[in-house]
Amino acid sequence: MPETIVKPRTDTRPQVERPKLHKVILLNDDFTPREFVVRVLKAEFRLSEDQAYRVMITAHRKGVCVVAVFPKDVAETKATRATDAGKAKGYPLRFTTEPEE
Ligand code: TYC
């Protein structure tokens, strides 16, 4: 049996890294009613009325707003469910995800 050669580790990063969190981002559009956006934010992301209103109005004014951060699979599932809630009503409401830096 050949001997196993173990290379010295030159990578100094910690060997156990936390999986990156992913942002769920709300995108503004011209058609979805404000109250509907607030309702979806409360239902899907468990935001309070106040938090949901602030996220909605920030997206409305600036074009986008970070809703929350989650592990990748949770972020993607929530973004899809929230986008589908708008689609079911014929609204172009969109949520996307991106990894946190
Ligand atoms: N801009 C929409 C309107 O004026 C409301 C809205 C806000 C839609 C935020 C989407 O992410 C959004 N009815």
PDB file of N, CA, C and O in Angstrom, residues 17-23 69-73 75 98-101:
ATOM      1  N   GLU A  17     -17.021  26.810   8.184  1.00  0.00           N
ATOM      2  CA  GLU A  17     -17.601  28.122   7.891  1.00  0.00           C
ATOM      3  C   GLU A  17     -19.114  28.016   7.912  1.00  0.00           C
ATOM      4  O   GLU A  17     -19.674  27.028   7.483  1.00  0.00           O
ATOM      5  N   ARG A  18     -19.712  29.067   8.415  1.00  0.00           N
ATOM      6  CA  ARG A  18     -21.174  29.114   8.385  1.00  0.00           C
ATOM      7  C   ARG A  18     -21.639  29.248   6.950  1.00  0.00           C
ATOM      8  O   ARG A  18     -21.041  29.998   6.187  1.00  0.00           O
ATOM      9  N   PRO A  19     -22.705  28.523   6.583  1.00  0.00           N
ATOM     10  CA  PRO A  19     -23.259  28.723   5.246  1.00  0.00           C
ATOM     11  C   PRO A  19     -23.709  30.174   5.098  1.00  0.00           C
ATOM     12  O   PRO A  19     -24.228  30.758   6.051  1.00  0.00           O
ATOM     13  N   LYS A  20     -23.461  30.746   3.934  1.00  0.00           N
ATOM     14  CA  LYS A  20     -23.849  32.143   3.683  1.00  0.00           C
ATOM     15  C   LYS A  20     -25.351  32.330   3.794  1.00  0.00           C
ATOM     16  O   LYS A  20     -26.112  31.501   3.313  1.00  0.00           O
ATOM     17  N   LEU A  21     -25.744  33.445   4.384  1.00  0.00           N
ATOM     18  CA  LEU A  21     -27.161  33.784   4.396  1.00  0.00           C
ATOM     19  C   LEU A  21     -27.508  34.501   3.089  1.00  0.00           C
ATOM     20  O   LEU A  21     -26.642  35.108   2.468  1.00  0.00           O
ATOM     21  N   HIS A  22     -28.761  34.376   2.702  1.00  0.00           N
ATOM     22  CA  HIS A  22     -29.211  35.016   1.469  1.00  0.00           C
ATOM     23  C   HIS A  22     -30.301  36.041   1.757  1.00  0.00           C
ATOM     24  O   HIS A  22     -31.189  35.793   2.561  1.00  0.00           O
ATOM     25  N   LYS A  23     -30.173  37.193   1.092  1.00  0.00           N
ATOM     26  CA  LYS A  23     -31.161  38.258   1.266  1.00  0.00           C
ATOM     27  C   LYS A  23     -32.365  37.979   0.387  1.00  0.00           C
ATOM     28  O   LYS A  23     -32.205  37.552  -0.761  1.00  0.00           O
ATOM     29  N   VAL A  69     -33.015  38.114   5.887  1.00  0.00           N
ATOM     30  CA  VAL A  69     -32.003  37.152   5.443  1.00  0.00           C
ATOM     31  C   VAL A  69     -32.284  35.775   6.052  1.00  0.00           C
ATOM     32  O   VAL A  69     -32.753  35.668   7.177  1.00  0.00           O
ATOM     33  N   PHE A  70     -31.991  34.745   5.248  1.00  0.00           N
ATOM     34  CA  PHE A  70     -32.265  33.350   5.632  1.00  0.00           C
ATOM     35  C   PHE A  70     -31.196  32.452   5.008  1.00  0.00           C
ATOM     36  O   PHE A  70     -30.527  32.864   4.055  1.00  0.00           O
ATOM     37  N   PRO A  71     -31.110  31.203   5.472  1.00  0.00           N
ATOM     38  CA  PRO A  71     -30.330  30.214   4.713  1.00  0.00           C
ATOM     39  C   PRO A  71     -30.879  30.143   3.279  1.00  0.00           C
ATOM     40  O   PRO A  71     -32.068  30.387   3.059  1.00  0.00           O
ATOM     41  N   LYS A  72     -29.996  29.801   2.327  1.00  0.00           N
ATOM     42  CA  LYS A  72     -30.339  29.856   0.894  1.00  0.00           C
ATOM     43  C   LYS A  72     -31.691  29.226   0.546  1.00  0.00           C
ATOM     44  O   LYS A  72     -32.518  29.849  -0.115  1.00  0.00           O
ATOM     45  N   ASP A  73     -31.903  27.986   0.995  1.00  0.00           N
ATOM     46  CA  ASP A  73     -33.133  27.284   0.582  1.00  0.00           C
ATOM     47  C   ASP A  73     -34.379  27.967   1.136  1.00  0.00           C
ATOM     48  O   ASP A  73     -35.404  28.059   0.451  1.00  0.00           O
ATOM     49  N   ALA A  75     -34.657  31.221   1.900  1.00  0.00           N
ATOM     50  CA  ALA A  75     -34.804  32.489   1.174  1.00  0.00           C
ATOM     51  C   ALA A  75     -35.475  32.246  -0.178  1.00  0.00           C
ATOM     52  O   ALA A  75     -36.416  32.963  -0.557  1.00  0.00           O
ATOM     53  N   GLU A  98     -30.362  37.110  -3.110  1.00  0.00           N
ATOM     54  CA  GLU A  98     -28.924  37.161  -3.431  1.00  0.00           C
ATOM     55  C   GLU A  98     -28.107  36.885  -2.172  1.00  0.00           C
ATOM     56  O   GLU A  98     -28.548  37.205  -1.064  1.00  0.00           O
ATOM     57  N   PRO A  99     -26.914  36.261  -2.366  1.00  0.00           N
ATOM     58  CA  PRO A  99     -26.095  35.941  -1.200  1.00  0.00           C
ATOM     59  C   PRO A  99     -25.603  37.207  -0.507  1.00  0.00           C
ATOM     60  O   PRO A  99     -25.317  38.206  -1.177  1.00  0.00           O
ATOM     61  N   GLU A 100     -25.535  37.171   0.803  1.00  0.00           N
ATOM     62  CA  GLU A 100     -24.945  38.276   1.569  1.00  0.00           C
ATOM     63  C   GLU A 100     -23.449  38.285   1.339  1.00  0.00           C
ATOM     64  O   GLU A 100     -22.847  37.223   1.215  1.00  0.00           O
ATOM     65  N   GLU A 101     -22.834  39.461   1.352  1.00  0.00           N
ATOM     66  CA  GLU A 101     -21.371  39.541   1.196  1.00  0.00           C
ATOM     67  C   GLU A 101     -20.701  38.906   2.416  1.00  0.00           C
ATOM     68  O   GLU A 101     -21.153  39.070   3.518  1.00  0.00           O
TER      69      GLU A 101
END
